[in-house]
Each structure stands twice: as structure tokens, then as C-alpha cells.
Coordinates of C-alpha atoms and ligand atoms in Angstrom, one line a residue:
M14 CA 76.9 103.9 98.7
H15 CA 79.7 105.8 100.5
T16 CA 80.3 109.4 99.8
K17 CA 83.8 110.2 98.7
E18 CA 83.6 114.0 98.5
N19 CA 85.9 116.1 100.6
S20 CA 83.4 116.9 103.3
C21 CA 84.5 116.8 106.9
C22 CA 84.2 113.2 108.3
C23 CA 86.1 113.5 111.5
S24 CA 83.5 113.5 114.2
F25 CA 83.8 110.9 116.8
D26 CA 80.7 109.1 115.4
D27 CA 82.2 109.1 111.9
C28 CA 85.4 107.6 113.1
K29 CA 83.4 105.0 115.2
L30 CA 81.3 104.0 112.1
T31 CA 84.4 103.4 110.0
T32 CA 86.2 101.6 112.9
E33 CA 83.2 99.3 113.4
W34 CA 82.9 98.6 109.7
L35 CA 86.6 97.6 109.6
L36 CA 86.4 95.5 112.8
S37 CA 83.4 93.7 111.4
R38 CA 85.3 92.8 108.2
T39 CA 88.7 91.7 109.6
R40 CA 89.7 89.3 112.3
H41 CA 93.0 91.1 112.6
R42 CA 93.5 93.3 115.7
P43 CA 96.7 95.3 114.8
K44 CA 98.8 96.9 117.5
I45 CA 101.2 98.5 115.0
A46 CA 100.2 100.6 112.0
I47 CA 102.7 101.5 109.2
V48 CA 102.1 104.4 106.8
C49 CA 103.9 103.7 103.5
G50 CA 105.4 106.8 101.8
S51 CA 105.7 107.4 98.1
G52 CA 106.8 104.2 96.3
L53 CA 107.2 102.4 99.7
G54 CA 104.1 100.2 99.4
L55 CA 106.5 97.2 99.0
L56 CA 107.0 97.5 102.7
A57 CA 103.9 95.4 103.1
D58 CA 105.3 92.5 101.0
N59 CA 106.4 90.4 104.0
V60 CA 103.0 90.4 105.7
S61 CA 101.6 86.9 106.3
N62 CA 97.8 86.0 106.6
K63 CA 97.3 89.0 104.4
Q64 CA 93.9 90.7 104.1
I65 CA 93.6 93.6 101.7
I66 CA 90.8 96.2 101.9
R67 CA 90.7 98.9 99.3
Y68 CA 90.2 102.5 100.5
E69 CA 87.3 103.0 98.0
D70 CA 85.3 100.3 99.9
I71 CA 85.8 101.8 103.4
P72 CA 83.1 104.2 104.5
N73 CA 84.4 107.8 105.0
F74 CA 87.9 106.9 103.7
P75 CA 89.5 109.2 101.1
V76 CA 91.0 107.5 98.0
S77 CA 94.6 107.7 96.8
T78 CA 95.2 110.0 93.8
V79 CA 99.0 110.0 93.7
P80 CA 101.2 107.6 91.7
G81 CA 103.2 105.4 94.1
H82 CA 100.3 105.3 96.6
E83 CA 98.2 102.1 96.0
G84 CA 95.2 102.9 98.1
C85 CA 94.7 99.9 100.4
L86 CA 94.9 98.7 103.9
V87 CA 96.9 95.5 104.3
F88 CA 96.2 93.7 107.5
G89 CA 98.3 90.7 108.7
Q90 CA 101.2 89.5 110.7
I91 CA 104.9 90.1 110.7
K92 CA 106.9 87.8 113.0
G93 CA 103.7 86.9 114.8
K94 CA 102.8 90.6 115.5
S95 CA 99.5 91.8 114.2
C96 CA 99.9 94.9 112.1
V97 CA 98.2 97.1 109.4
F98 CA 99.9 98.8 106.5
M99 CA 98.5 101.9 104.8
Q100 CA 99.6 101.3 101.3
G101 CA 99.2 104.9 100.2
R102 CA 98.6 108.0 102.3
F103 CA 96.7 111.3 101.7
H104 CA 98.3 114.7 101.1
L105 CA 97.1 118.3 101.6
Y106 CA 98.0 119.1 97.9
E107 CA 95.5 116.4 96.7
G108 CA 92.8 118.8 97.9
Y109 CA 92.0 116.9 101.0
S110 CA 91.5 118.7 104.3
L111 CA 94.0 117.8 107.0
C112 CA 91.1 116.3 108.9
K113 CA 90.7 113.8 106.0
V114 CA 94.4 113.4 105.6
T115 CA 94.7 112.2 109.2
F116 CA 91.4 110.3 109.4
P117 CA 93.1 106.9 109.2
V118 CA 95.3 107.7 112.3
R119 CA 92.2 108.0 114.5
I120 CA 90.7 104.9 113.0
F121 CA 93.9 103.0 113.9
K122 CA 93.7 104.3 117.5
L123 CA 90.1 103.3 117.9
M124 CA 91.0 99.8 116.5
G125 CA 93.5 99.3 119.3
V126 CA 96.7 100.3 117.6
E127 CA 99.4 101.5 120.0
T128 CA 102.4 102.4 117.8
I129 CA 102.5 104.1 114.4
V130 CA 105.4 104.0 112.0
V131 CA 105.3 106.8 109.5
T132 CA 107.5 106.6 106.4
N133 CA 108.1 109.0 103.6
A134 CA 110.2 110.1 100.7
S135 CA 111.9 113.4 101.3
G136 CA 114.5 115.7 99.9
G137 CA 117.8 116.0 101.7
L138 CA 118.7 119.5 102.9
C139 CA 121.5 118.5 105.2
Q140 CA 124.6 118.5 103.1
D141 CA 125.9 115.3 104.7
F142 CA 122.9 113.3 103.5
K143 CA 123.2 111.2 100.3
V144 CA 120.5 109.9 98.1
G145 CA 119.2 106.5 99.5
D146 CA 120.1 107.4 103.1
I147 CA 117.5 106.9 105.9
M148 CA 116.7 109.7 108.3
V149 CA 115.2 108.7 111.6
I150 CA 112.9 111.6 112.3
K151 CA 113.9 113.3 115.6
D152 CA 111.6 116.3 115.3
H153 CA 109.6 118.2 112.8
I154 CA 108.7 121.7 111.6
N155 CA 105.0 122.1 110.8
L156 CA 105.2 124.9 108.3
P157 CA 101.6 124.7 107.0
G158 CA 100.6 124.6 110.7
F159 CA 102.2 128.1 111.2
A160 CA 99.8 129.3 108.6
G161 CA 96.7 127.7 110.1
Q162 CA 96.7 124.5 108.1
H163 CA 96.6 122.3 111.1
P164 CA 94.7 119.0 111.6
L165 CA 93.7 120.0 115.2
C166 CA 92.1 123.3 114.3
G167 CA 88.4 123.4 115.1
P168 CA 86.4 122.2 118.0
N169 CA 88.4 119.7 120.2
D170 CA 86.8 116.4 121.0
E171 CA 88.3 115.4 124.3
R172 CA 87.6 111.7 123.5
F173 CA 90.5 111.9 121.1
G174 CA 92.9 114.1 123.1
I175 CA 93.4 117.4 124.9
R176 CA 93.1 120.9 123.4
F177 CA 96.7 121.8 123.7
P178 CA 98.9 118.7 123.2
C179 CA 102.6 118.8 123.9
M180 CA 104.7 118.2 120.7
S181 CA 108.2 118.4 122.2
D182 CA 108.3 114.6 122.4
A183 CA 106.3 113.7 119.4
Y184 CA 108.8 111.1 118.2
S185 CA 109.4 108.5 121.0
K186 CA 113.0 108.7 122.2
D187 CA 113.0 105.0 123.2
L188 CA 111.7 103.9 119.8
R189 CA 114.2 106.1 118.0
K190 CA 116.9 104.4 120.0
L191 CA 115.5 101.0 119.1
V192 CA 115.6 101.9 115.4
L193 CA 119.2 103.2 115.7
D194 CA 120.2 100.0 117.5
I195 CA 118.6 97.9 114.8
T196 CA 120.2 99.8 111.9
S197 CA 123.5 99.5 113.6
E198 CA 123.0 95.7 114.0
L199 CA 122.1 95.4 110.4
G200 CA 125.3 97.3 109.4
Y201 CA 123.4 100.3 108.0
S202 CA 125.0 102.9 110.3
N203 CA 126.9 104.6 107.5
F204 CA 123.7 105.7 105.8
V205 CA 121.4 106.3 108.7
H206 CA 121.1 109.7 110.4
E207 CA 118.7 111.4 112.8
G208 CA 117.3 114.7 111.8
V209 CA 114.5 117.3 111.5
Y210 CA 111.8 116.9 108.8
C211 CA 110.0 120.0 107.5
M212 CA 106.6 119.7 105.9
V213 CA 105.6 122.0 103.1
S214 CA 102.3 121.7 101.4
G215 CA 103.6 121.0 97.9
P216 CA 102.8 120.1 95.2
N217 CA 105.7 121.9 93.7
F218 CA 109.2 121.1 94.8
E219 CA 111.1 123.9 96.5
T220 CA 112.7 126.9 94.9
I221 CA 116.3 127.4 95.8
A222 CA 115.5 130.4 97.9
E223 CA 112.9 128.4 99.8
A224 CA 115.3 125.4 100.3
R225 CA 117.9 127.7 101.7
M226 CA 115.4 129.2 104.1
L227 CA 114.3 125.8 105.3
H228 CA 117.9 124.7 105.8
I229 CA 118.7 127.9 107.8
L230 CA 115.6 127.2 109.9
G231 CA 117.1 123.9 111.0
S232 CA 115.4 121.4 108.6
D233 CA 117.5 118.4 107.5
S234 CA 114.9 117.1 105.1
V235 CA 111.8 118.4 103.4
G236 CA 108.6 116.6 102.3
M237 CA 104.9 117.0 101.8
S238 CA 103.3 114.7 104.4
T239 CA 103.8 113.0 107.8
V240 CA 103.6 116.0 110.1
P241 CA 99.7 116.1 110.2
E242 CA 99.6 112.3 110.8
V243 CA 102.2 112.6 113.6
T244 CA 100.4 115.5 115.2
V245 CA 97.1 113.6 115.3
A246 CA 98.8 110.4 116.5
K247 CA 100.5 112.3 119.4
H248 CA 97.2 114.0 120.2
C249 CA 95.4 110.7 120.7
G250 CA 98.3 109.0 122.5
L251 CA 100.0 106.8 119.9
R252 CA 103.7 106.0 120.1
V253 CA 105.3 107.4 117.0
V254 CA 108.4 106.5 114.9
G255 CA 109.2 108.3 111.7
L256 CA 111.5 107.1 108.9
S257 CA 112.3 109.3 106.0
L258 CA 114.0 108.0 102.9
I259 CA 116.2 110.7 101.2
T260 CA 115.2 110.3 97.6
N261 CA 117.0 113.4 96.3
K262 CA 119.4 116.1 97.3
V263 CA 117.6 119.5 97.5
S264 CA 119.5 122.1 95.6
L265 CA 120.8 125.0 97.7
D266 CA 123.0 126.3 94.9
Y267 CA 122.0 128.2 91.7
S268 CA 124.8 126.6 89.8
R269 CA 123.5 123.0 90.3
E270 CA 121.8 121.6 87.2
E271 CA 119.8 118.6 88.7
K272 CA 116.0 118.9 88.7
V273 CA 114.0 116.7 91.0
N274 CA 110.9 114.9 89.7
H275 CA 108.4 112.5 91.2
E276 CA 109.5 109.6 88.9
E277 CA 113.0 109.8 90.4
V278 CA 111.5 109.9 93.9
L279 CA 109.6 106.7 93.2
Q280 CA 112.6 105.0 91.6
I281 CA 114.8 105.6 94.6
S282 CA 112.1 104.6 97.0
K283 CA 111.7 101.2 95.2
M284 CA 115.5 100.7 95.2
R285 CA 115.8 101.3 98.9
A286 CA 112.5 99.8 100.1
E287 CA 114.3 96.5 100.9
M288 CA 116.6 98.2 103.3
L289 CA 113.7 99.9 105.1
Q290 CA 111.8 96.6 105.1
N291 CA 114.7 94.9 107.0
V292 CA 114.6 97.7 109.6
L293 CA 110.8 97.4 109.9
L294 CA 110.8 93.6 110.3
T295 CA 113.1 93.7 113.3
F296 CA 111.4 96.8 114.6
I297 CA 108.0 95.2 114.6
A298 CA 109.4 92.1 116.2
R299 CA 111.0 94.1 119.0
S300 CA 108.9 97.3 119.5
H301 CA 106.9 95.7 122.4
Q302 CA 110.1 95.6 124.4
V303 CA 110.0 99.3 124.7
E304 CA 107.5 100.8 127.1
T305 CA 107.2 104.5 126.3
I306 CA 105.4 106.4 129.0
N307 CA 102.4 108.0 127.4
D308 CA 101.1 111.3 128.7
S309 CA 98.0 111.2 126.4
H310 CA 94.7 112.2 127.7
C311 CA 92.8 110.2 125.1
I312 CA 90.1 108.3 126.9
Y313 CA 89.2 105.9 124.1
S314 CA 92.1 103.5 123.6
N315 CA 89.9 100.7 122.3
A316 CA 86.6 102.4 122.3
V317 CA 84.4 100.6 119.9
Ligands
LIG406 O1 103.9 110.5 100.8 P1 105.3 111.0 100.8 O2 105.6 112.1 101.7 O3 106.3 109.9 100.9 O4 105.5 111.6 99.3 C1 106.5 112.5 98.9 C2 106.0 113.9 98.9 C3 105.2 114.0 97.6 O5 103.9 113.4 97.9 C4 106.0 113.1 96.7 C5 106.9 113.9 95.8 O6 107.6 113.1 95.0 O7 106.7 112.2 97.5

């Protein structure tokens, strides 16, 4: 019987136990992990030789509680490349600690994953962005982190990474370029941008004053996830790419009548999932061509 309460499960031994459990149940040895954002579980549709493992069956794993987050790991291949999709992620606002939210990232690392693709649904703050656009994440603002809600707070286990990781290059420049090349080849350039993603804790959407503040601070889009996963991924030396689907325009103006809601977010995600899927298929096929220099001090690349 696995415990599913929100106790801390992030010791190296806990991660090792979960990793060994997964490695004993699947023959897949993924090199790429893809985290599916709200309504983006369809991204795993093209996987061949599929093996699905439900979160509730995995020791130490949290369970999904948000509509649009299915709650399973999908192992398999895309264009001959071994990968794992997280169909459903965890959020701070669900009541999970950030250590739980980011637990899967460390499991992927210990399983031998080298590259992580994080996707999300977000609200567009940049006035040039339209609903349905893709933002390749260039950088982020960790707003909860400023207030001490940070996944790396607490004792640092050097087996995962160093105490003070550098975040100025969290999103691999080479992989961003590859994504931009691919979107251009696919004829998507008109609705693809690079930008800065800001994480808020949620679960409420922003007030107009908050949205204005985030915009002034340099955020191009706002969402409730991704940053903790990226922080932990960079800490343990994974190559990171982030794709944010703009599901709504965030109101910066008191005269605007539109009101965002989660159903609309899911609807737009489903509508545009195919476009993201096309980008991902080519990305997965070609990402090995890019050798990003990794300055991680993680000493357990394939530790268990
Ligand atoms: O998991 P993501 O970041 O895609 O989910 C976004 C943020 C909230 O969880 C939800 C709001 O509609 O979508």
C-alpha cells in the first residue's frame, strides 16, 4: 500500500525507490521526458509501443487532481526515440509541496532522461500575443520563489546538484534555436514567439492590477506551473525546453469585459494541441543533434 499523503518524499532514497520500481516495470529507457500542460495530454497520442502507468500505482508519486491532467506516465517511442510523457502535472495550488510537485523530474533524471520538454497553458501579457500562439520560453520569473516557495529550499543533496545553481541559462539556447527552426520549417512563424514566463501560485487568475505589475516586471505570459520543474531540472543537469500555449489574453485594462476560466483554457489547449504535437514530433526526432554543454554538478546521471 503506497502512502499518498503530502509528506515529503524527496530524499535520494525515496527517489531511488520510485526509480527502481519504474525501471522494474518498463523496458523503456527514455532519454526525453515531456510534461503535458493543462489540456495537452493529447501530445502523447503519437507514441508507439505505448505503456501507460497510472500515478496512483507508482510509489511516492502524487496524484492529479485538476481537470485536464489525466494522471499517467506514458512510455514509448516517437520516431524511434524513447520517451516518457507526463500526462498531467502537479501544482502548488493543489496543496502539494514544491518538493512533491517536482518529484517526477528527479525520477526522470535517475531513469537516464537527458532532456525535458515542459509545456503549459498560460495567459498572454504581451500585447502582441494572440490566443493560440506558442511562446518558446526564453526565461522565467519565479515569483513564489521570491517569497520562499522554492523547490530547492531545505538541505541540499549534492547527489542531485549543487547548493547554488546558476539559472541564467535554464532554457537551453541551442534547443530553443532548434524549436524556432522547426516552427519556421512548419510554417508556424507567424504565431510563434520567444518570451518570459512568470509563475504565480494560483489558483485564482490575476487581478488587473496584478497583471499590470507582472507586465511591467517583464513577463510576457503568466501561468501556475513549470518554473519549479525547470529549476529542479536545471539543478540536476537536464537540458530544458519550455513551450507555453497562450490560451487567453490577460486583461490589463479595466474596460475589458472578457473573463478567463479553466474551461476556456482547456478548450484552446485541445484546439492547438495538434500544432504543438507537430513541433514536438520533429523536435524529438532531431534533439539529439544538439549537444548542449552541461555545467551540472549532478553526480548521478543514471544512478540506479
Ligand atoms: O499545468 P498548466 O500550467 O498548463 O495549467 C494552467 C495553470 C492552471 O493550472 C490552469 C489554469 O487554467 O492551467
